[in-house]
Each structure stands twice: as structure tokens, then as C-alpha cells.
Coordinates of C-alpha atoms and ligand atoms in Angstrom, one line a residue:
M650 CA 104.0 112.9 122.8
K651 CA 107.5 112.5 121.1
A652 CA 107.4 111.3 117.4
L653 CA 109.5 111.0 114.2
T654 CA 108.6 113.6 111.6
W655 CA 109.9 114.7 108.0
Q656 CA 111.2 118.0 108.0
G657 CA 111.8 117.8 104.2
R658 CA 114.2 115.9 102.0
G659 CA 117.3 113.9 103.9
T660 CA 115.7 115.6 107.3
I661 CA 113.8 113.5 110.2
R662 CA 113.7 115.5 113.4
C663 CA 112.3 114.1 116.5
E664 CA 109.6 116.5 117.5
T665 CA 107.1 116.8 120.3
V666 CA 103.6 116.9 118.5
P667 CA 99.4 116.7 120.0
D668 CA 98.8 113.3 121.4
P669 CA 96.6 111.8 119.1
Q670 CA 92.7 111.9 119.8
I671 CA 89.9 109.3 119.0
Q672 CA 88.3 111.2 115.9
D673 CA 85.3 107.8 114.9
G674 CA 83.5 105.4 116.7
R675 CA 85.9 102.4 115.1
D676 CA 89.0 104.5 116.2
A677 CA 91.8 103.2 119.2
I678 CA 94.5 104.6 120.9
I679 CA 97.2 102.4 121.2
K680 CA 100.4 103.3 123.2
V681 CA 103.4 102.1 121.2
T682 CA 105.6 99.5 122.5
A683 CA 107.8 98.8 119.5
C684 CA 108.2 100.4 116.5
A685 CA 110.4 99.9 113.6
I686 CA 112.1 102.3 110.4
C687 CA 111.4 100.2 107.2
G688 CA 113.3 100.6 103.6
S689 CA 109.8 102.2 102.7
D690 CA 110.8 105.4 104.9
L691 CA 114.0 106.0 103.2
H692 CA 112.2 106.2 99.9
L693 CA 110.2 109.3 101.9
M694 CA 113.7 110.1 103.3
G695 CA 115.3 110.5 99.5
G696 CA 111.9 112.5 98.9
Y697 CA 111.1 110.2 96.4
V698 CA 107.5 110.0 97.3
P699 CA 105.4 113.4 96.7
T700 CA 102.6 115.0 99.0
M701 CA 105.3 114.6 102.4
E702 CA 104.4 117.8 104.4
K703 CA 107.4 118.9 106.9
G704 CA 106.2 117.8 110.4
D705 CA 104.1 114.6 109.1
V706 CA 105.0 111.6 112.0
L707 CA 106.5 108.6 110.0
G708 CA 106.2 104.9 111.0
H709 CA 104.1 101.8 109.9
E710 CA 105.8 99.5 111.2
C711 CA 104.1 98.7 114.6
M712 CA 103.0 97.4 117.6
G713 CA 101.2 98.5 121.6
E714 CA 99.0 98.2 124.1
V715 CA 95.5 99.8 123.8
V716 CA 94.7 102.5 125.6
E717 CA 91.3 104.2 124.3
V718 CA 88.7 102.8 122.1
G719 CA 86.0 104.0 120.2
K720 CA 82.4 104.0 121.4
E721 CA 81.6 101.6 117.7
N722 CA 84.6 99.2 118.4
T723 CA 84.0 96.3 120.1
A724 CA 86.4 94.1 118.5
L725 CA 89.3 95.8 121.1
K726 CA 89.4 96.7 124.5
V727 CA 91.8 98.8 126.9
G728 CA 94.8 96.5 127.9
D729 CA 94.5 94.8 124.3
R730 CA 98.3 94.1 122.8
I731 CA 97.7 94.3 119.0
V732 CA 100.2 94.8 116.2
V733 CA 99.2 97.1 113.7
P734 CA 99.2 96.3 109.8
F735 CA 100.5 99.1 108.2
T736 CA 97.6 99.3 105.6
I737 CA 94.5 100.8 107.1
C738 CA 91.3 98.5 106.3
C739 CA 87.6 98.5 106.5
G740 CA 86.9 95.0 105.9
A741 CA 83.9 95.7 104.2
C742 CA 84.0 97.1 100.5
R743 CA 84.2 95.2 97.8
Q744 CA 88.5 95.4 97.6
C745 CA 88.4 93.9 101.2
Q746 CA 85.8 91.4 101.1
W747 CA 88.0 89.8 98.0
G748 CA 90.9 89.9 100.2
N749 CA 93.0 92.7 98.4
W750 CA 93.0 94.5 101.7
S751 CA 96.2 96.8 101.0
L752 CA 93.1 98.3 98.0
C753 CA 90.5 98.6 100.9
E754 CA 88.3 101.5 98.7
R755 CA 87.3 103.3 102.1
T756 CA 90.1 104.0 104.2
N757 CA 91.9 106.6 102.1
P758 CA 90.1 109.8 101.9
N759 CA 92.9 111.2 99.5
G760 CA 92.0 108.2 97.3
K761 CA 90.7 110.1 94.3
M762 CA 93.9 112.4 94.2
Q763 CA 96.2 109.4 94.1
A764 CA 94.6 108.1 91.1
E765 CA 94.1 111.2 89.4
Q766 CA 97.9 112.3 90.1
F767 CA 99.4 108.1 89.5
G768 CA 96.2 106.5 88.0
Y769 CA 95.9 104.0 91.2
A770 CA 94.2 104.3 94.2
T771 CA 95.4 102.2 98.1
A772 CA 94.2 101.7 101.2
G773 CA 95.2 104.5 103.8
L774 CA 98.6 104.0 104.7
F775 CA 100.4 104.9 108.5
G776 CA 102.6 107.9 107.8
Y777 CA 103.3 107.1 104.2
S778 CA 102.6 110.8 102.4
H779 CA 99.1 112.9 101.8
I780 CA 98.2 110.5 98.8
T781 CA 97.6 107.8 100.8
G782 CA 95.4 109.8 103.2
G783 CA 98.0 111.8 105.3
F784 CA 97.9 109.4 108.5
P785 CA 100.0 110.3 110.9
G786 CA 102.5 107.5 111.6
G787 CA 103.4 105.1 114.9
Q788 CA 107.3 106.1 115.4
A789 CA 105.8 107.9 118.3
E790 CA 104.6 107.6 121.9
Y791 CA 100.9 106.9 121.1
L792 CA 99.0 106.3 117.6
R793 CA 95.6 106.6 116.7
I794 CA 94.2 103.5 114.4
P795 CA 91.1 104.6 111.9
Y796 CA 89.1 101.5 111.5
A797 CA 90.4 99.2 114.2
D798 CA 88.0 97.1 114.7
V799 CA 89.7 95.7 111.5
T800 CA 92.9 96.8 111.4
H801 CA 94.8 95.1 113.9
L802 CA 96.0 91.9 114.8
K803 CA 95.8 90.9 118.8
V804 CA 99.0 89.1 119.9
P805 CA 99.4 86.4 122.9
E806 CA 101.4 87.4 125.6
D807 CA 103.5 84.6 125.4
L808 CA 105.7 85.8 122.2
S809 CA 107.8 89.1 122.7
D810 CA 107.4 92.1 120.9
E811 CA 110.2 91.8 118.6
Q812 CA 108.6 88.1 118.2
V813 CA 105.9 89.8 116.5
L814 CA 106.4 93.1 115.5
F815 CA 107.4 92.5 112.0
L816 CA 104.0 91.1 111.0
S817 CA 103.0 94.7 111.1
D818 CA 104.9 94.5 107.5
I819 CA 108.0 93.7 106.3
F820 CA 107.2 89.4 107.6
P821 CA 104.0 88.9 105.0
T822 CA 105.7 91.7 102.3
A823 CA 108.5 89.3 102.3
Y824 CA 106.2 86.4 102.5
M825 CA 103.7 87.3 99.7
A826 CA 106.6 88.2 97.8
A827 CA 107.8 84.4 97.9
D828 CA 104.4 83.4 97.8
H829 CA 103.2 84.5 94.6
C830 CA 106.4 82.9 93.1
D831 CA 103.9 79.8 92.8
I832 CA 106.7 77.5 94.9
K833 CA 105.4 73.5 95.2
G834 CA 108.8 72.4 96.1
G835 CA 112.5 72.4 94.0
E836 CA 112.7 75.4 92.4
T837 CA 114.9 78.2 92.1
I838 CA 114.3 81.8 93.5
A839 CA 116.7 85.1 92.4
V840 CA 116.1 87.4 95.3
W841 CA 117.3 91.5 94.5
G842 CA 118.2 93.6 98.0
C843 CA 119.3 91.6 100.9
G844 CA 117.6 94.3 103.4
P845 CA 115.5 93.4 106.2
V846 CA 112.7 92.7 103.4
G847 CA 114.6 90.6 101.3
I848 CA 116.3 88.3 104.0
L849 CA 113.0 87.5 105.3
T850 CA 112.1 86.9 101.4
I851 CA 115.2 84.3 101.1
K852 CA 113.7 82.5 104.6
S853 CA 110.1 82.5 103.5
C854 CA 111.1 81.1 99.6
F855 CA 112.9 78.1 102.0
L856 CA 109.7 77.9 103.8
L857 CA 107.6 77.4 100.6
G858 CA 109.9 74.7 99.8
A859 CA 112.2 76.5 97.4
A860 CA 115.5 74.1 97.1
R861 CA 117.8 77.2 96.3
V862 CA 117.6 81.2 96.9
I863 CA 120.4 83.0 95.0
A864 CA 120.3 86.5 96.7
I865 CA 121.5 89.2 95.3
D866 CA 123.1 92.4 97.1
T867 CA 126.7 94.5 97.7
V868 CA 126.8 95.0 101.5
P869 CA 128.9 92.4 103.1
E870 CA 127.0 92.2 106.2
R871 CA 123.8 91.5 104.3
L872 CA 124.9 89.3 102.1
A873 CA 126.8 87.4 105.2
M874 CA 123.2 87.6 106.7
A875 CA 121.6 86.2 103.2
R876 CA 124.2 83.4 103.3
E877 CA 123.5 82.5 106.4
A878 CA 119.5 82.5 105.8
G879 CA 120.7 79.6 103.1
A880 CA 121.4 81.7 100.2
E881 CA 124.0 81.4 97.4
V882 CA 125.1 85.4 97.0
I883 CA 126.2 87.7 93.9
D884 CA 127.8 90.9 94.6
Y885 CA 126.4 93.1 92.4
A886 CA 129.3 95.3 92.5
E887 CA 131.7 93.3 90.8
G888 CA 129.0 93.4 87.7
K889 CA 128.3 90.3 86.3
V890 CA 124.9 89.5 88.0
Q891 CA 123.3 87.9 84.8
E892 CA 126.4 85.9 83.7
S893 CA 126.8 84.8 87.6
I894 CA 123.0 83.6 88.0
L895 CA 123.4 82.0 84.2
E896 CA 126.1 80.0 85.5
L897 CA 124.3 79.2 89.0
T898 CA 121.3 78.1 86.9
K899 CA 123.1 76.4 84.0
G900 CA 121.8 78.4 81.2
L901 CA 118.0 78.5 82.2
G902 CA 118.0 81.1 84.7
P903 CA 115.8 81.2 87.9
D904 CA 112.0 80.0 87.8
A905 CA 111.0 82.8 89.5
V906 CA 112.3 86.5 90.4
I907 CA 112.1 88.5 92.9
E908 CA 112.9 92.5 93.2
A909 CA 113.3 93.4 97.2
V910 CA 115.2 96.6 96.4
G911 CA 112.6 99.7 95.0
M912 CA 112.9 102.7 94.0
E913 CA 116.4 103.7 95.5
S914 CA 118.0 101.5 92.8
H915 CA 117.6 104.3 90.1
G916 CA 120.8 105.7 92.0
A917 CA 120.6 108.1 94.7
D918 CA 120.0 111.3 93.3
T919 CA 119.4 110.2 89.7
L920 CA 116.4 111.4 87.9
V921 CA 114.7 107.8 86.5
Q922 CA 114.6 109.3 83.3
K923 CA 118.5 110.1 83.2
V924 CA 118.9 106.8 84.2
A925 CA 117.3 105.2 81.4
S926 CA 118.8 107.2 78.9
A927 CA 122.4 106.3 80.3
V928 CA 121.6 102.6 80.2
M929 CA 120.4 103.1 76.5
S930 CA 123.9 104.7 75.7
K931 CA 125.6 102.3 77.3
T932 CA 126.9 105.5 79.9
I933 CA 126.2 102.9 82.8
S934 CA 125.6 99.2 82.9
M935 CA 122.2 97.8 83.3
E936 CA 123.9 96.1 86.6
R937 CA 123.7 99.3 88.5
A938 CA 121.0 100.9 87.1
F939 CA 117.6 99.6 87.9
A940 CA 117.4 95.8 90.1
L941 CA 113.8 95.6 88.4
N942 CA 115.0 95.3 84.7
Q943 CA 117.6 93.1 86.1
A944 CA 115.6 90.5 87.5
I945 CA 113.1 91.0 84.6
L946 CA 116.5 89.9 82.6
A947 CA 117.5 87.1 84.8
C948 CA 114.5 85.4 84.9
R949 CA 113.6 82.1 83.1
P950 CA 110.8 82.6 79.9
G951 CA 107.7 81.7 81.2
G952 CA 108.4 82.3 84.9
I953 CA 107.2 84.9 87.5
V954 CA 108.3 88.5 88.2
S955 CA 107.2 89.0 92.1
V956 CA 108.2 92.9 92.8
P957 CA 107.7 94.1 96.8
G958 CA 109.7 96.2 95.7
V959 CA 108.5 100.0 96.2
Y960 CA 107.4 102.2 93.3
V961 CA 105.3 105.4 93.1
A962 CA 105.3 106.9 90.0
F963 CA 106.3 106.6 86.6
D964 CA 109.7 104.2 86.2
P965 CA 111.3 102.5 83.3
V966 CA 110.5 99.1 83.3
A967 CA 111.8 97.2 80.7
M968 CA 108.6 96.0 79.0
G969 CA 110.1 94.7 76.0
A970 CA 111.6 91.9 77.4
F971 CA 109.2 91.3 79.9
M972 CA 106.1 91.5 77.2
N973 CA 108.0 88.8 74.7
K974 CA 109.1 86.4 77.4
G975 CA 105.8 86.5 78.2
L976 CA 106.4 86.9 81.9
T977 CA 104.0 87.1 85.0
M978 CA 104.2 90.1 87.5
R979 CA 103.0 90.2 90.8
T980 CA 103.1 93.0 93.0
G981 CA 100.9 95.6 95.1
Q982 CA 101.2 96.6 99.0
T983 CA 100.7 93.5 101.2
H984 CA 97.4 91.9 101.7
M985 CA 98.6 92.5 105.5
H986 CA 95.3 90.3 106.8
R987 CA 95.7 87.1 104.3
Y988 CA 99.2 86.4 106.0
M989 CA 99.3 87.9 109.9
K990 CA 97.6 85.2 111.4
P991 CA 99.4 81.9 109.9
L992 CA 102.0 83.9 110.4
L993 CA 101.4 84.3 114.0
E994 CA 100.9 80.2 113.7
R995 CA 104.5 80.0 112.2
I996 CA 105.8 82.2 114.9
R997 CA 104.2 80.5 117.7
K998 CA 105.5 76.8 116.5
G999 CA 108.6 78.2 116.6
E1000 CA 109.5 77.4 112.7
I1001 CA 110.6 81.1 112.4
D1002 CA 111.8 83.9 114.7
P1003 CA 111.9 87.2 112.8
S1004 CA 113.3 89.0 115.4
F1005 CA 117.2 88.0 114.3
I1006 CA 117.4 90.9 111.8
I1007 CA 117.2 93.6 114.6
T1008 CA 120.6 95.1 114.7
H1009 CA 120.1 98.4 116.3
R1010 CA 117.5 99.1 119.2
S1011 CA 116.5 102.4 121.1
S1012 CA 114.8 102.9 124.3
S1013 CA 114.4 106.7 122.6
L1014 CA 113.3 108.5 119.4
E1015 CA 115.5 111.0 120.2
D1016 CA 118.0 108.5 118.3
G1017 CA 116.0 108.3 115.4
P1018 CA 117.6 111.3 113.4
D1019 CA 121.0 109.4 113.8
L1020 CA 119.7 105.6 113.6
Y1021 CA 117.7 106.9 110.1
D1022 CA 121.1 107.7 108.8
T1023 CA 122.6 104.6 110.3
F1024 CA 119.9 102.4 108.4
R1025 CA 120.3 104.0 105.1
E1026 CA 123.9 104.2 105.2
K1027 CA 124.6 100.5 105.9
K1028 CA 126.7 102.1 108.8
D1029 CA 127.9 99.9 112.1
N1030 CA 126.3 96.7 110.0
C1031 CA 122.8 98.1 110.5
I1032 CA 120.1 95.8 109.3
K1033 CA 117.1 96.5 111.2
V1034 CA 116.3 99.3 113.9
V1035 CA 113.9 98.5 116.6
F1036 CA 112.6 101.5 119.0
R1037 CA 111.1 101.0 122.2
P1038 CA 109.3 104.6 122.9
Ligands
NAD2068 P1 116.6 98.5 102.3 O1 116.8 99.5 101.7 O2 117.2 98.3 103.8 O3 117.2 97.2 101.5 C1 117.4 97.4 99.9 C2 118.8 96.6 99.6 O4 118.6 96.3 97.9 C3 119.8 97.0 100.4 O5 120.8 96.6 100.8 C4 120.8 97.8 99.0 O6 122.0 97.3 99.1 C5 120.3 96.6 98.2 N1 120.2 97.4 96.7 C6 120.1 98.4 96.1 N2 120.7 98.3 94.8 C7 120.5 97.0 94.2 C8 120.4 96.7 93.2 N3 121.3 97.3 91.5 N4 121.0 95.0 93.2 C9 120.4 93.9 94.4 N5 120.7 94.7 95.2 C10 120.4 96.3 95.9 O7 115.1 98.1 102.0 P2 114.1 96.8 103.0 O8 113.4 97.2 104.3 O9 114.9 95.5 102.8 O10 112.9 97.1 102.3 C11 112.8 96.4 100.3 C12 112.0 96.8 99.8 O11 110.8 96.7 100.2 C13 111.9 98.5 99.3 O12 111.5 99.0 98.6 C14 110.6 99.0 100.6 O13 110.0 100.4 100.2 C15 109.9 97.8 99.8 N6 108.9 97.4 100.7 C16 107.4 96.9 100.4 C17 106.4 96.3 100.5 C18 105.1 96.2 100.0 O14 104.1 96.5 100.8 N7 105.5 96.3 99.0 C19 107.0 96.9 102.6 C20 107.6 96.6 102.9 C21 108.7 96.9 102.3
ZN2069 ZN1 107.4 99.0 105.9
ZN2070 ZN1 88.0 98.3 102.6

């Protein structure tokens, strides 16, 4: 089959790789009908995530039709149409039972290595390096789903692939980021990053009852989409994020802040430590350095810092400000199973149709390397890429 593969920092290639096979009774294999590129894939492309190997199949946002089912898997049958959450879950371990699906203790065979190297262990993730299990991803024609009896969401026929595809990751991720802000009605929330996650986060804040959303980015089309979603926008390149936020909130600061940027805000090729010392010596401004610090600094005392933005290793957090302002941070890979069904209902009721963020479509994975570049460079007004392989 064809698949998009990682070939080292900055290089993605469409290659022919072996078709996946059932390896365990709980597995299933789908024929992928739609898959997307995520901002998290850019961290892999940029070489920020260790333990990627040449030839690893990328992709963790996908859906498709079940074509083969393992013997013990009675939850699925051939022909079922499913969305695949990016977190692989067993459904039975302590963390799964507690609803902390992204912390599943059983599905990451390399969890021990991850814990030894980084001090934490996640569930197995599709297409996201060997520390998260080394599972091939879904930017491919076929995908093997381990623990597929639990790791799936069946979707009704009356909704299109594009309407439900983002239930695989970014819509629940954005919704959890907003949910973590304890919105009760009337709050002002600031969102750093107006990529696909940021835009759906703005929508989710409003769905949950926020009165105002302030959105920060610098890409004009993204700021325009954020404005269309109802946000007041700030271009961080103007260098006045903190002042503008204070002005917009009458000196108080937002009730909660959401960092939907992740590691890239360190600056493409800059070591995080270098960025930290450059900020300390004022050779670069905080504005350009680190979205998470900006968010922490802007948040009103007693507020909430919600971080869907992905971090992998050791990053310079503004811990003094964080501790002394008594902030609460909520973060984590998304507990997909908490949100998928309720959000499917919201889509069905017509409260939201997440497909509005798609700007680029292709029916061929051969276009993958070019579209990765387009998405990374934000060329051609690109916000979200979807393949129909
Ligand atoms: P993206 O790369 O398309 O968007 C990031 C946006 O941040 C870009 O528009 C960029 O211009 C903007 N940005 C960069 N530096 C900034 C700064 N200093 N201030 C404000 N904006 C800045 O990615 P995306 O697909 O929208 O994903 C966003 C983040 O969410 C990524 O880190 C991704 O890995 C993460 N993510 C997390 C989960 C999870 O489970 N927690 C799931 C999906 C994605
Ligand atoms: Zn993703
Ligand atoms: Zn589990």
C-alpha cells in the first residue's frame, strides 16, 4: 500500500510499504477513506520528537471502513464505518477506567522507555515515534488498529467523512482545551495559536458559553478565520500582546488562557535553552519566544492555563510567575473517549460542522510531501489538509 513516511528532519515521502496484518484478536484493519495532517505532525517533521525512525508511517487523524477484524473483536464487523481516535486505549486498565484515556497503561509497549527517558508515559499513539509505541499511522491506504474493540467511534451514514473526521483528534482536543477552562458563562478566554486546533478551540469556548475570545497569531488568513469564528484578534508580530490583552480586558487579564501552539514557538531551529537565555538577556522579546510563557504572564491571577499545545521534553516554563500567581494548569493528550460521542451529537444536531477549516483536499497520498510543506509554511492560505487516499 501507499503511505506517507518520515525520512528524517524536514523530509516526508510517499512510499510503498507492506499492507498491515492482523496481529492480535482485538485488532481490526480499516481501508482509510479520509485522513489529515495535524500540527502535531509538524513537530515530527521538525525533528522535535525523539525516536522517530526512517520509514515510520505518519498520521494520527483518520477514519475508514473496517475490512478485517480479529477473532476476539466482537465490537466491530467488516463494513463498519469508524473514526479512529489518535490514542490507543485498552478500556480496562486503571487510567481507562478513570476516564484518563490518553494515559492508558497497557497500549504503549515502550511506555517504560518513555518513563525512563522523560519521566512520563502515555498511551500508545498512532504514527507518533517509538516512545509512544512505534505504531504505524493512518496517512496510508490501510491502518491496523490495535485494541480496536475499544479504540474506535462508529459514525452514522448520514454524516460525511469531512464532518466527522476531526473527531479523531483536533475537535475533541480543542473542546477539552476549552472544557479545562471551567467556562460557566460570560468569561473572557485568550487563545494562542489560530491553527486548526486554535480555531476549533475558539468555537468550543463559545459553544461552552464564553462571552469573549481573544485570539493571537500572526498569519493573516488564520487571524481572519479566528475573527469569523467570533474572536477579537491580536497579531503577535506587532510585539504588543501583553499590552493589547490588558487593554481589551480593562487591565484584568483573561479568566483563562489556552496555549494552542506547542513547541514550534521556540523558533524553528533554536534550542530551547538558547531561547530561554536570549529572553533573560533581552536579546529577543518574550513576545516572539514562547507562547506558553506569554499565556502564563497574561492570565489573571487565580485563572486557568489550559495547554493543548504539545511538548515532549524539557521546556523553560515561567515557573516563578506560574507558582506565585497560583495558576492552575490543565494539560495532557486528549481524553478522546470523554468527548467523541457528545461531540458527534453536537455535529448531528447541526450545532457545529468542523469541516469549515479544510482548505486543501487531495485524493492522492503522492501529494503528501508537497502538502506537508504547504501546511508547515502556511502557504496558499492553508489551514487544514485532508486526503482521500
Ligand atoms: P499549527 O501549527 O497549524 O498551528 C499553530 C499556530 O500557532 C500557527 O498558526 C502559528 O502561526 C501560531 N503561533 C506560532 N507561534 C506563536 C506565538 N508565539 N503566539 C501565537 N501564535 C503562535 O498546529 P495545530 O494543528 O493548530 O495544532 C496546535 C497545537 O496543538 C500543536 O502543538 C499540536 O501538536 C497540538 N495538538 C495537541 C493535541 C493534544 O492531544 N493535546 C492534539 C492535537 C494537536
Ligand atoms: Zn493531531
Ligand atoms: Zn487502558
